[in-house]
PDB file of C-alpha atoms in Angstrom:
ATOM      1  CA  MET A   1      -7.977  15.079  27.432  1.00 77.00           C
ATOM      2  CA  LEU A   2      -9.234  14.148  24.021  1.00 79.00           C
ATOM      3  CA  GLU A   3      -6.543  12.468  21.775  1.00 82.00           C
ATOM      4  CA  LYS A   4      -5.948  14.286  18.179  1.00 79.00           C
ATOM      5  CA  GLU A   5      -7.602  11.742  16.459  1.00 78.00           C
ATOM      6  CA  ASP A   6     -10.552  11.362  18.523  1.00 79.00           C
ATOM      7  CA  ILE A   7     -11.474  14.943  17.658  1.00 82.00           C
ATOM      8  CA  LEU A   8     -12.113  14.771  14.193  1.00 78.00           C
ATOM      9  CA  ILE A   9     -14.041  12.244  12.209  1.00 76.00           C
ATOM     10  CA  GLU A  10     -14.432  11.671   8.397  1.00 82.00           C
ATOM     11  CA  ARG A  11     -17.957  10.816   6.930  1.00 87.00           C
ATOM     12  CA  ARG A  12     -18.169   9.500   3.259  1.00 93.00           C
ATOM     13  CA  THR A  13     -21.126  10.952   1.213  1.00 96.00           C
ATOM     14  CA  ILE A  14     -22.029  11.521  -2.486  1.00 97.00           C
ATOM     15  CA  SER A  15     -19.938  14.357  -4.137  1.00 96.00           C
ATOM     16  CA  PRO A  16     -21.614  17.427  -5.843  1.00 96.00           C
ATOM     17  CA  GLU A  17     -20.539  15.698  -9.233  1.00 97.00           C
ATOM     18  CA  ALA A  18     -22.385  12.535  -8.282  1.00 97.00           C
ATOM     19  CA  ALA A  19     -25.716  14.720  -7.411  1.00 98.00           C
ATOM     20  CA  THR A  20     -25.454  16.623 -10.753  1.00 98.00           C
ATOM     21  CA  PHE A  21     -24.962  12.471 -12.366  1.00 98.00           C
ATOM     22  CA  LEU A  22     -28.002  11.396 -10.422  1.00 98.00           C
ATOM     23  CA  ARG A  23     -30.073  14.499 -11.163  1.00 98.00           C
ATOM     24  CA  GLU A  24     -29.515  14.175 -14.804  1.00 98.00           C
ATOM     25  CA  ALA A  25     -30.102  10.482 -15.012  1.00 98.00           C
ATOM     26  CA  GLY A  26     -33.370  10.822 -12.771  1.00 98.00           C
ATOM     27  CA  LEU A  27     -34.631  13.730 -15.156  1.00 98.00           C
ATOM     28  CA  GLN A  28     -34.041  11.698 -18.114  1.00 98.00           C
ATOM     29  CA  LYS A  29     -35.888   8.760 -16.460  1.00 98.00           C
ATOM     30  CA  ALA A  30     -38.514  11.011 -16.111  1.00 98.00           C
ATOM     31  CA  ARG A  31     -38.696  12.169 -19.488  1.00 97.00           C
ATOM     32  CA  GLU A  32     -38.570   8.418 -20.865  1.00 97.00           C
ATOM     33  CA  LEU A  33     -41.562   7.846 -18.551  1.00 97.00           C
ATOM     34  CA  GLY A  34     -43.285  11.289 -19.730  1.00 97.00           C
ATOM     35  CA  VAL A  35     -43.538  12.220 -15.936  1.00 98.00           C
ATOM     36  CA  SER A  36     -43.345  15.866 -15.081  1.00 98.00           C
ATOM     37  CA  GLY A  37     -42.098  16.587 -11.694  1.00 98.00           C
ATOM     38  CA  PHE A  38     -39.431  17.364  -9.373  1.00 98.00           C
ATOM     39  CA  LEU A  39     -36.206  16.087  -8.323  1.00 98.00           C
ATOM     40  CA  MET A  40     -34.124  16.511  -5.183  1.00 98.00           C
ATOM     41  CA  VAL A  41     -30.510  15.035  -4.244  1.00 99.00           C
ATOM     42  CA  PHE A  42     -29.075  15.305  -1.039  1.00 98.00           C
ATOM     43  CA  ASP A  43     -25.554  14.369   0.816  1.00 98.00           C
ATOM     44  CA  ALA A  44     -25.466  12.157   3.942  1.00 97.00           C
ATOM     45  CA  LEU A  45     -25.190  15.384   5.924  1.00 95.00           C
ATOM     46  CA  GLY A  46     -28.754  16.343   4.573  1.00 96.00           C
ATOM     47  CA  LEU A  47     -27.168  19.176   2.441  1.00 97.00           C
ATOM     48  CA  GLN A  48     -29.292  19.730  -0.837  1.00 98.00           C
ATOM     49  CA  LEU A  49     -26.492  19.416  -3.547  1.00 98.00           C
ATOM     50  CA  THR A  50     -28.844  19.877  -6.441  1.00 98.00           C
ATOM     51  CA  SER A  51     -32.606  20.034  -7.581  1.00 98.00           C
ATOM     52  CA  GLN A  52     -34.504  20.554 -10.555  1.00 98.00           C
ATOM     53  CA  GLY A  53     -38.086  20.415 -12.345  1.00 97.00           C
ATOM     54  CA  VAL A  54     -38.552  18.352 -15.383  1.00 97.00           C
ATOM     55  CA  GLY A  55     -41.807  19.111 -17.915  1.00 94.00           C
ATOM     56  CA  GLU A  56     -44.839  20.942 -16.047  1.00 92.00           C
ATOM     57  CA  HIS A  57     -44.132  20.280 -12.694  1.00 89.00           C
ATOM     58  CA  LYS A  58     -46.217  22.212  -9.812  1.00 92.00           C
ATOM     59  CA  HIS A  59     -44.987  23.703  -6.442  1.00 93.00           C
ATOM     60  CA  LEU A  60     -46.936  21.063  -4.519  1.00 94.00           C
ATOM     61  CA  SER A  61     -44.202  18.530  -6.162  1.00 95.00           C
ATOM     62  CA  VAL A  62     -41.443  20.552  -4.852  1.00 96.00           C
ATOM     63  CA  GLU A  63     -43.079  20.307  -1.379  1.00 96.00           C
ATOM     64  CA  ILE A  64     -43.576  16.586  -1.327  1.00 95.00           C
ATOM     65  CA  ALA A  65     -40.281  16.183  -2.794  1.00 96.00           C
ATOM     66  CA  THR A  66     -38.959  17.923   0.014  1.00 96.00           C
ATOM     67  CA  ALA A  67     -40.925  16.138   2.466  1.00 93.00           C
ATOM     68  CA  LYS A  68     -40.056  12.696   1.092  1.00 94.00           C
ATOM     69  CA  ALA A  69     -36.368  13.644   1.562  1.00 95.00           C
ATOM     70  CA  LYS A  70     -36.837  14.853   5.172  1.00 94.00           C
ATOM     71  CA  THR A  71     -38.209  11.353   6.013  1.00 91.00           C
ATOM     72  CA  VAL A  72     -34.883   9.444   4.229  1.00 94.00           C
ATOM     73  CA  LEU A  73     -32.397  11.919   5.761  1.00 95.00           C
ATOM     74  CA  ALA A  74     -33.970  11.063   9.341  1.00 91.00           C
ATOM     75  CA  VAL A  75     -34.599   7.255   9.065  1.00 91.00           C
ATOM     76  CA  HIS A  76     -31.894   6.312   6.262  1.00 94.00           C
ATOM     77  CA  ARG A  77     -34.819   4.422   4.899  1.00 92.00           C
ATOM     78  CA  SER A  78     -36.784   5.107   1.574  1.00 91.00           C
ATOM     79  CA  THR A  79     -40.026   6.424   2.209  1.00 88.00           C
ATOM     80  CA  SER A  80     -42.153   3.160   1.082  1.00 87.00           C
ATOM     81  CA  VAL A  81     -39.673   0.818   2.989  1.00 82.00           C
ATOM     82  CA  GLN A  82     -40.341   2.997   6.208  1.00 80.00           C
ATOM     83  CA  ARG A  83     -44.088   3.341   5.714  1.00 79.00           C
ATOM     84  CA  GLU A  84     -44.169  -0.686   5.548  1.00 83.00           C
ATOM     85  CA  ARG A  85     -41.985  -0.789   8.455  1.00 81.00           C
ATOM     86  CA  MET A  86     -44.153   1.194  10.299  1.00 76.00           C
ATOM     87  CA  GLN A  87     -47.471  -0.693   9.584  1.00 79.00           C
ATOM     88  CA  SER A  88     -45.640  -4.168  10.317  1.00 83.00           C
ATOM     89  CA  THR A  89     -44.565  -2.592  13.612  1.00 81.00           C
ATOM     90  CA  SER A  90     -47.599  -0.706  14.364  1.00 76.00           C
ATOM     91  CA  GLN A  91     -45.688   2.432  14.886  1.00 75.00           C
ATOM     92  CA  ASN A  92     -46.980   5.929  13.731  1.00 71.00           C
ATOM     93  CA  ARG A  93     -45.997   9.462  13.050  1.00 64.00           C
ATOM     94  CA  GLU A  94     -45.711  10.395  16.911  1.00 68.00           C
ATOM     95  CA  ASP A  95     -43.117   7.759  17.636  1.00 65.00           C
ATOM     96  CA  PHE A  96     -40.411   9.806  15.540  1.00 66.00           C
ATOM     97  CA  GLY A  97     -40.911  13.050  17.371  1.00 64.00           C
ATOM     98  CA  GLY A  98     -41.721  15.201  14.077  1.00 68.00           C
ATOM     99  CA  GLN A  99     -38.895  13.951  11.952  1.00 72.00           C
ATOM    100  CA  LEU A 100     -40.697  12.414   9.316  1.00 74.00           C
ATOM    101  CA  GLY A 101     -42.121  14.263   6.410  1.00 76.00           C
ATOM    102  CA  SER A 102     -44.116  12.109   3.214  1.00 77.00           C
ATOM    103  CA  LEU A 103     -44.103   8.498   3.905  1.00 79.00           C
ATOM    104  CA  PHE A 104     -45.220   8.306  -0.172  1.00 79.00           C
ATOM    105  CA  GLY A 105     -42.794   6.383  -2.377  1.00 85.00           C
ATOM    106  CA  GLY A 106     -40.613   7.984  -4.010  1.00 91.00           C
ATOM    107  CA  GLY A 107     -37.727   9.469  -1.276  1.00 94.00           C
ATOM    108  CA  VAL A 108     -34.950   7.044  -1.893  1.00 97.00           C
ATOM    109  CA  VAL A 109     -31.849   6.196   0.543  1.00 97.00           C
ATOM    110  CA  ILE A 110     -28.623   6.168  -1.354  1.00 98.00           C
ATOM    111  CA  PHE A 111     -26.053   3.493   0.192  1.00 97.00           C
ATOM    112  CA  ALA A 112     -22.762   3.162  -1.004  1.00 97.00           C
ATOM    113  CA  ASP A 113     -22.394  -0.616  -0.371  1.00 96.00           C
ATOM    114  CA  GLU A 114     -24.510  -3.891  -1.174  1.00 95.00           C
ATOM    115  CA  ALA A 115     -24.772  -4.531   1.929  1.00 96.00           C
ATOM    116  CA  LYS A 116     -26.957  -1.330   2.742  1.00 95.00           C
ATOM    117  CA  THR A 117     -25.050  -0.118   5.661  1.00 95.00           C
ATOM    118  CA  GLU A 118     -23.228   3.016   4.335  1.00 96.00           C
ATOM    119  CA  PHE A 119     -25.780   5.778   4.123  1.00 96.00           C
ATOM    120  CA  VAL A 120     -23.908   8.324   1.639  1.00 98.00           C
ATOM    121  CA  GLY A 121     -27.048  10.447   0.509  1.00 98.00           C
ATOM    122  CA  ALA A 122     -30.684  10.798  -0.213  1.00 98.00           C
ATOM    123  CA  MET A 123     -32.776  11.581  -3.505  1.00 98.00           C
ATOM    124  CA  ALA A 124     -36.241  12.336  -4.037  1.00 98.00           C
ATOM    125  CA  PHE A 125     -38.730  12.981  -7.091  1.00 98.00           C
ATOM    126  CA  SER A 126     -42.507  13.906  -6.953  1.00 97.00           C
ATOM    127  CA  GLY A 127     -44.663  14.282  -9.797  1.00 97.00           C
ATOM    128  CA  GLY A 128     -45.939  10.507 -11.019  1.00 96.00           C
ATOM    129  CA  THR A 129     -47.364   7.878  -9.309  1.00 96.00           C
ATOM    130  CA  GLU A 130     -45.462   6.372  -5.887  1.00 93.00           C
ATOM    131  CA  GLU A 131     -44.099   3.772  -8.308  1.00 95.00           C
ATOM    132  CA  GLN A 132     -42.952   6.163 -11.099  1.00 97.00           C
ATOM    133  CA  ASP A 133     -41.306   8.329  -8.365  1.00 97.00           C
ATOM    134  CA  GLU A 134     -39.434   5.367  -6.832  1.00 96.00           C
ATOM    135  CA  ASP A 135     -38.561   4.029 -10.086  1.00 97.00           C
ATOM    136  CA  ILE A 136     -36.971   7.407 -11.441  1.00 98.00           C
ATOM    137  CA  CYS A 137     -34.721   7.528  -8.070  1.00 98.00           C
ATOM    138  CA  ARG A 138     -33.767   3.592  -8.405  1.00 97.00           C
ATOM    139  CA  ALA A 139     -32.644   4.120 -11.991  1.00 97.00           C
ATOM    140  CA  ALA A 140     -30.367   7.071 -11.165  1.00 98.00           C
ATOM    141  CA  VAL A 141     -28.981   5.653  -8.132  1.00 98.00           C
ATOM    142  CA  GLU A 142     -28.159   2.144  -9.871  1.00 97.00           C
ATOM    143  CA  SER A 143     -26.705   4.019 -12.949  1.00 97.00           C
ATOM    144  CA  LEU A 144     -23.813   5.289 -10.488  1.00 96.00           C
ATOM    145  CA  GLY A 145     -23.282   1.907  -9.156  1.00 97.00           C
ATOM    146  CA  LEU A 146     -24.827   2.965  -5.795  1.00 98.00           C
ATOM    147  CA  TYR A 147     -27.539   0.764  -3.868  1.00 97.00           C
ATOM    148  CA  THR A 148     -31.097   1.514  -2.683  1.00 96.00           C
ATOM    149  CA  ASP A 149     -33.123  -0.474   0.086  1.00 94.00           C
ATOM    150  CA  LEU A 150     -35.669  -1.191  -2.289  1.00 92.00           C
ATOM    151  CA  PRO A 151     -36.954  -4.435  -3.050  1.00 87.00           C
ATOM    152  CA  PRO A 152     -35.976  -5.733  -6.332  1.00 80.00           C
ATOM    153  CA  GLU A 153     -37.928  -4.234  -9.124  1.00 70.00           C
ATOM    154  CA  ILE A 154     -40.570  -6.747 -10.817  1.00 62.00           C
ATOM    155  CA  THR A 155     -40.210  -6.987 -14.453  1.00 59.00           C
ATOM    156  CA  GLU A 156     -42.793  -8.907 -16.567  1.00 58.00           C
TER     157      GLU A 156
END
């Protein structure tokens, strides 16, 4: 028989309020960059908490953002990080049993801790270049005091 404390677990995840903040910060960054597109935020359980388009986004941006988020939620890595990891280990999509969506940059993992061990959500943007899409998500995540697994941004 299971003990009562072994029946339920707690899992930390971003709140709906945090998702709204991330969405607004991401949309603001997209406007600053002059990028049209579509943004989505998911909690750690894979539930879509919020989404919104900015500018004259296309339906394809919605589909690609969804595919990017699918990848992040499956592997708890940002899409560009997962793509690089697969290339360095000679893995391919088939190794992941259909769990991967898009590997284009712009799907970003959200961690609660600087050690990047506590996965709390995912964010995806599609509409700009891969770098712009990542920058939009990274700026939003960092503005909330959370962390991504993306390499540090290089400023010139």
